[in-house]
Tab-separated table of C-alpha atoms in Angstrom:
chain	number	residue	atom	x	y	z
A	1	SER	CA	32.817	-50.174	57.128
A	2	GLN	CA	35.422	-48.835	59.482
A	3	LYS	CA	35.007	-49.937	63.048
A	4	ILE	CA	36.843	-49.261	66.281
A	5	GLU	CA	35.807	-51.032	69.466
A	6	GLN	CA	36.918	-50.396	73.005
A	7	ASN	CA	36.534	-53.464	75.142
A	8	SER	CA	34.050	-52.181	77.641
A	9	GLU	CA	32.077	-49.104	78.409
A	10	ALA	CA	33.191	-49.095	82.030
A	11	LEU	CA	36.081	-50.435	84.062
A	12	ASN	CA	36.330	-50.230	87.841
A	13	ILE	CA	39.580	-50.978	89.629
A	14	GLN	CA	41.142	-50.417	93.012
A	15	GLU	CA	43.769	-47.767	93.588
A	16	GLY	CA	47.285	-49.047	93.050
A	17	LYS	CA	46.304	-51.691	90.523
A	18	THR	CA	47.050	-51.605	86.804
A	19	ALA	CA	44.208	-50.611	84.511
A	20	THR	CA	44.243	-52.190	81.064
A	21	LEU	CA	42.015	-50.831	78.316
A	22	THR	CA	41.611	-52.451	74.925
A	23	CYS	CA	41.064	-50.964	71.488
A	24	ASN	CA	40.315	-53.233	68.531
A	25	TYR	CA	39.885	-52.106	64.949
A	26	THR	CA	38.762	-53.589	61.650
A	27	ASN	CA	39.028	-52.488	58.042
A	28	TYR	CA	41.871	-50.092	58.701
A	29	SER	CA	45.484	-49.857	57.856
A	30	PRO	CA	46.442	-47.386	60.535
A	31	ALA	CA	49.485	-45.204	60.421
A	32	TYR	CA	49.157	-44.112	64.013
A	33	LEU	CA	47.015	-44.867	66.975
A	34	GLN	CA	46.374	-42.295	69.670
A	35	TRP	CA	44.911	-42.337	73.130
A	36	TYR	CA	43.013	-39.444	74.666
A	37	ARG	CA	41.578	-38.745	78.073
A	38	GLN	CA	38.253	-36.982	78.481
A	39	ASP	CA	36.842	-35.628	81.715
A	40	PRO	CA	33.139	-34.795	82.098
A	41	GLY	CA	32.198	-31.559	80.371
A	42	ARG	CA	35.607	-31.178	78.722
A	43	GLY	CA	37.194	-31.934	75.396
A	44	PRO	CA	39.556	-34.886	74.940
A	45	VAL	CA	43.185	-34.392	75.875
A	46	PHE	CA	45.958	-36.148	73.959
A	47	LEU	CA	47.999	-38.656	75.961
A	48	LEU	CA	50.098	-40.882	73.743
A	49	LEU	CA	50.681	-41.731	70.122
A	50	ILE	CA	52.146	-44.939	68.738
A	51	ARG	CA	53.227	-45.578	65.166
A	52	GLU	CA	52.417	-48.714	63.214
A	53	ASN	CA	56.044	-49.844	63.314
A	54	GLU	CA	56.316	-49.436	67.087
A	55	LYS	CA	55.414	-52.186	69.513
A	56	GLU	CA	55.325	-50.195	72.716
A	57	LYS	CA	55.418	-46.623	73.999
A	58	ARG	CA	55.714	-45.371	77.554
A	59	LYS	CA	55.098	-42.096	79.303
A	60	GLU	CA	55.398	-41.995	83.069
A	61	ARG	CA	52.741	-44.418	84.376
A	62	LEU	CA	51.203	-44.926	80.944
A	63	LYS	CA	52.069	-47.642	78.464
A	64	VAL	CA	50.598	-48.314	75.043
A	65	THR	CA	51.141	-51.370	72.872
A	66	PHE	CA	50.216	-51.798	69.235
A	67	ASP	CA	49.781	-55.162	67.534
A	68	THR	CA	48.939	-54.724	63.873
A	69	THR	CA	48.555	-58.488	63.419
A	70	LEU	CA	45.857	-58.676	66.072
A	71	LYS	CA	44.572	-55.209	65.061
A	72	GLN	CA	44.663	-54.226	68.687
A	73	SER	CA	46.098	-51.635	71.035
A	74	LEU	CA	46.346	-51.983	74.796
A	75	PHE	CA	46.535	-48.982	77.102
A	76	HIS	CA	47.885	-49.524	80.595
A	77	ILE	CA	47.881	-47.232	83.612
A	78	THR	CA	50.121	-48.585	86.335
A	79	ALA	CA	49.774	-47.679	90.013
A	80	SER	CA	46.375	-46.201	89.241
A	81	GLN	CA	45.004	-43.339	91.304
A	82	PRO	CA	41.497	-41.940	91.800
A	83	ALA	CA	42.630	-38.922	89.750
A	84	ASP	CA	42.982	-41.269	86.766
A	85	SER	CA	39.206	-41.702	86.731
A	86	ALA	CA	38.006	-40.469	83.332
A	87	THR	CA	36.898	-41.720	79.934
A	88	TYR	CA	39.724	-42.933	77.715
A	89	LEU	CA	39.360	-42.832	73.956
A	90	CYS	CA	41.433	-44.495	71.295
A	91	ALA	CA	41.700	-42.881	67.874
A	92	LEU	CA	43.114	-44.091	64.591
A	93	VAL	CA	44.931	-42.168	61.918
A	94	PRO	CA	44.591	-44.225	58.734
A	95	ALA	CA	47.613	-44.739	56.527
A	96	ASP	CA	45.696	-43.350	53.544
A	97	ARG	CA	46.067	-39.755	54.658
A	98	GLY	CA	45.040	-38.303	51.363
A	99	SER	CA	41.418	-39.115	51.985
A	100	THR	CA	41.372	-38.582	55.701
A	101	LEU	CA	43.091	-35.291	56.311
A	102	GLY	CA	42.280	-33.764	59.657
A	103	ARG	CA	40.164	-36.694	60.673
A	104	LEU	CA	40.568	-39.088	63.555
A	105	TYR	CA	38.448	-42.220	63.865
A	106	PHE	CA	37.460	-42.585	67.503
A	107	GLY	CA	36.298	-45.471	69.591
A	108	ARG	CA	33.408	-44.782	71.929
A	109	GLY	CA	35.609	-44.801	74.981
A	110	THR	CA	35.989	-46.705	78.211
A	111	GLN	CA	34.980	-45.005	81.438
A	112	LEU	CA	37.576	-45.837	84.057
A	113	THR	CA	36.809	-45.485	87.759
A	114	VAL	CA	39.604	-45.945	90.280
A	115	TRP	CA	38.333	-46.363	93.803
A	116	PRO	CA	40.398	-45.861	96.965
B	1	LYS	CA	49.902	-20.470	74.230
B	2	ALA	CA	46.215	-20.174	74.814
B	3	GLY	CA	44.222	-23.299	74.100
B	4	VAL	CA	41.361	-23.847	71.704
B	5	THR	CA	38.357	-21.766	72.634
B	6	GLN	CA	34.747	-22.359	71.705
B	7	THR	CA	31.763	-20.100	72.081
B	8	PRO	CA	29.178	-20.321	73.355
B	9	ARG	CA	29.704	-23.084	75.899
B	10	TYR	CA	26.006	-23.831	76.257
B	11	LEU	CA	23.111	-23.258	73.928
B	12	ILE	CA	19.428	-24.091	74.026
B	13	LYS	CA	17.406	-23.925	70.830
B	14	THR	CA	14.077	-25.198	69.583
B	15	ARG	CA	13.391	-27.414	66.621
B	16	GLY	CA	13.533	-25.655	63.283
B	17	GLN	CA	15.897	-22.936	64.430
B	18	GLN	CA	19.447	-22.569	63.258
B	19	VAL	CA	22.622	-22.161	65.259
B	20	THR	CA	26.179	-20.960	64.686
B	21	LEU	CA	29.072	-22.172	66.796
B	22	SER	CA	32.496	-20.585	66.872
B	23	CYS	CA	35.985	-21.973	67.362
B	24	SER	CA	39.310	-20.191	67.759
B	25	PRO	CA	42.270	-22.542	67.267
B	26	ILE	CA	45.626	-22.394	68.955
B	27	SER	CA	47.705	-19.589	67.530
B	28	GLY	CA	49.617	-20.835	64.487
B	29	HIS	CA	47.353	-23.827	63.900
B	30	ARG	CA	45.806	-23.788	60.459
B	31	SER	CA	43.715	-26.945	60.602
B	32	VAL	CA	40.381	-27.022	62.389
B	33	SER	CA	38.235	-30.126	62.688
B	34	TRP	CA	34.723	-30.411	64.072
B	35	TYR	CA	33.213	-33.416	65.851
B	36	GLN	CA	29.808	-34.220	67.258
B	37	GLN	CA	29.759	-36.253	70.461
B	38	THR	CA	26.692	-38.083	71.738
B	39	PRO	CA	26.369	-40.898	74.286
B	40	GLY	CA	25.045	-43.252	71.645
B	41	GLN	CA	27.449	-42.563	68.782
B	42	GLY	CA	30.566	-41.255	70.459
B	43	LEU	CA	32.744	-38.807	68.539
B	44	GLN	CA	31.627	-38.418	64.940
B	45	PHE	CA	33.673	-36.386	62.472
B	46	LEU	CA	31.850	-33.491	60.829
B	47	PHE	CA	34.441	-31.696	58.680
B	48	GLU	CA	37.940	-30.304	58.555
B	49	TYR	CA	39.189	-26.968	57.275
B	50	PHE	CA	42.695	-25.932	56.379
B	51	SER	CA	43.593	-22.496	55.059
B	52	GLU	CA	39.935	-21.627	54.530
B	53	THR	CA	39.269	-24.768	52.459
B	54	GLN	CA	37.168	-27.728	53.470
B	55	ARG	CA	39.395	-30.731	52.894
B	56	ASN	CA	37.327	-33.505	54.387
B	57	LYS	CA	33.723	-34.089	55.331
B	58	GLY	CA	31.957	-36.713	57.388
B	59	ASN	CA	28.591	-38.351	56.791
B	60	PHE	CA	26.290	-35.640	58.017
B	61	PRO	CA	23.369	-34.037	56.165
B	62	GLY	CA	23.734	-30.758	54.354
B	63	ARG	CA	22.119	-28.956	57.280
B	64	PHE	CA	25.574	-29.033	58.824
B	65	SER	CA	27.990	-26.604	57.267
B	66	GLY	CA	31.111	-24.746	58.218
B	67	ARG	CA	33.677	-22.252	57.155
B	68	GLN	CA	37.096	-21.005	58.109
B	69	PHE	CA	38.351	-17.469	58.063
B	70	SER	CA	41.749	-16.113	57.086
B	71	ASN	CA	42.787	-15.971	60.751
B	72	SER	CA	41.995	-19.723	61.029
B	73	ARG	CA	38.963	-19.167	63.227
B	74	SER	CA	36.131	-21.427	62.217
B	75	GLU	CA	32.372	-21.516	62.506
B	76	MET	CA	29.914	-24.293	62.033
B	77	ASN	CA	26.247	-23.821	61.307
B	78	VAL	CA	23.341	-26.166	61.775
B	79	SER	CA	20.098	-25.186	60.094
B	80	THR	CA	16.613	-26.523	60.742
B	81	LEU	CA	17.562	-28.057	64.060
B	82	GLU	CA	16.222	-31.466	65.017
B	83	LEU	CA	15.985	-33.057	68.441
B	84	GLY	CA	18.730	-35.498	67.442
B	85	ASP	CA	21.167	-32.635	66.973
B	86	SER	CA	21.445	-32.285	70.731
B	87	ALA	CA	25.082	-33.056	71.433
B	88	LEU	CA	28.445	-31.776	72.511
B	89	TYR	CA	30.141	-30.143	69.524
B	90	LEU	CA	33.896	-30.233	69.733
B	91	CYS	CA	36.414	-28.292	67.763
B	92	ALA	CA	40.023	-29.435	67.449
B	93	SER	CA	43.024	-27.710	65.966
B	94	SER	CA	46.263	-29.048	64.599
B	95	SER	CA	49.326	-27.398	63.099
B	96	ASN	CA	49.160	-29.333	59.822
B	97	PRO	CA	47.823	-32.886	59.741
B	98	GLY	CA	49.525	-33.521	56.460
B	99	LEU	CA	52.920	-33.168	58.034
B	100	ALA	CA	52.560	-33.464	61.770
B	101	LEU	CA	51.578	-36.456	63.797
B	102	TYR	CA	47.886	-35.689	63.828
B	103	GLU	CA	47.812	-34.725	67.493
B	104	GLN	CA	44.670	-32.721	67.847
B	105	PHE	CA	44.035	-30.146	70.521
B	106	PHE	CA	40.406	-30.018	71.529
B	107	GLY	CA	38.382	-27.159	72.875
B	108	PRO	CA	35.934	-27.552	75.768
B	109	GLY	CA	33.009	-27.950	73.409
B	110	THR	CA	29.612	-26.346	72.967
B	111	ARG	CA	26.737	-28.193	74.603
B	112	LEU	CA	23.725	-27.792	72.300
B	113	THR	CA	20.284	-28.762	73.524
B	114	VAL	CA	17.406	-28.800	71.056
B	115	LEU	CA	13.921	-28.692	72.580
């Protein structure tokens, strides 16, 4: 069955450090991988998307890598701030879109806490 | 553009009752997906509608149903509520997943509590 794992349920780091979150998947041939941020009581908010033929994507302090050989994506937040504290979700878009229209496969998320 | 809106935001029901949740997508978006989020299972896909047609369905019992109207607004219905249906129900809209990059815009969710 399809499975997406995020390395840990919680990650605590000090302000200014780089946070690295991991997303591993099995039994997929993903076309895209996305990362979302979710704050308590709110819906997820899209952050970044990376295609299967891309190795790395950056947006301001965010960086995503995608290794289809390892079946893994890494999500980095550099110079982290307390305002970055949230749950981060990875989501896959399988290559076989015909059977998965409108559907994202989500990991269960990693709760990041950045302390001052 | 206004974001995705969901009503109601909070709902308390008792076992055996039924409930209807509503979602208004971003203007111009024709695809609406529904997810159930619980601490134990995370985000689980319920179904997706595009132009009033259900195109995809997750592994939920038939008690969960939905529909989409001509203005792209969508409703989901849960009949014969069970305690395990307590969850945050999220609606997400997209312009057209078949062509676009699948970025989904989520609403704030409806928190359903079943007593």
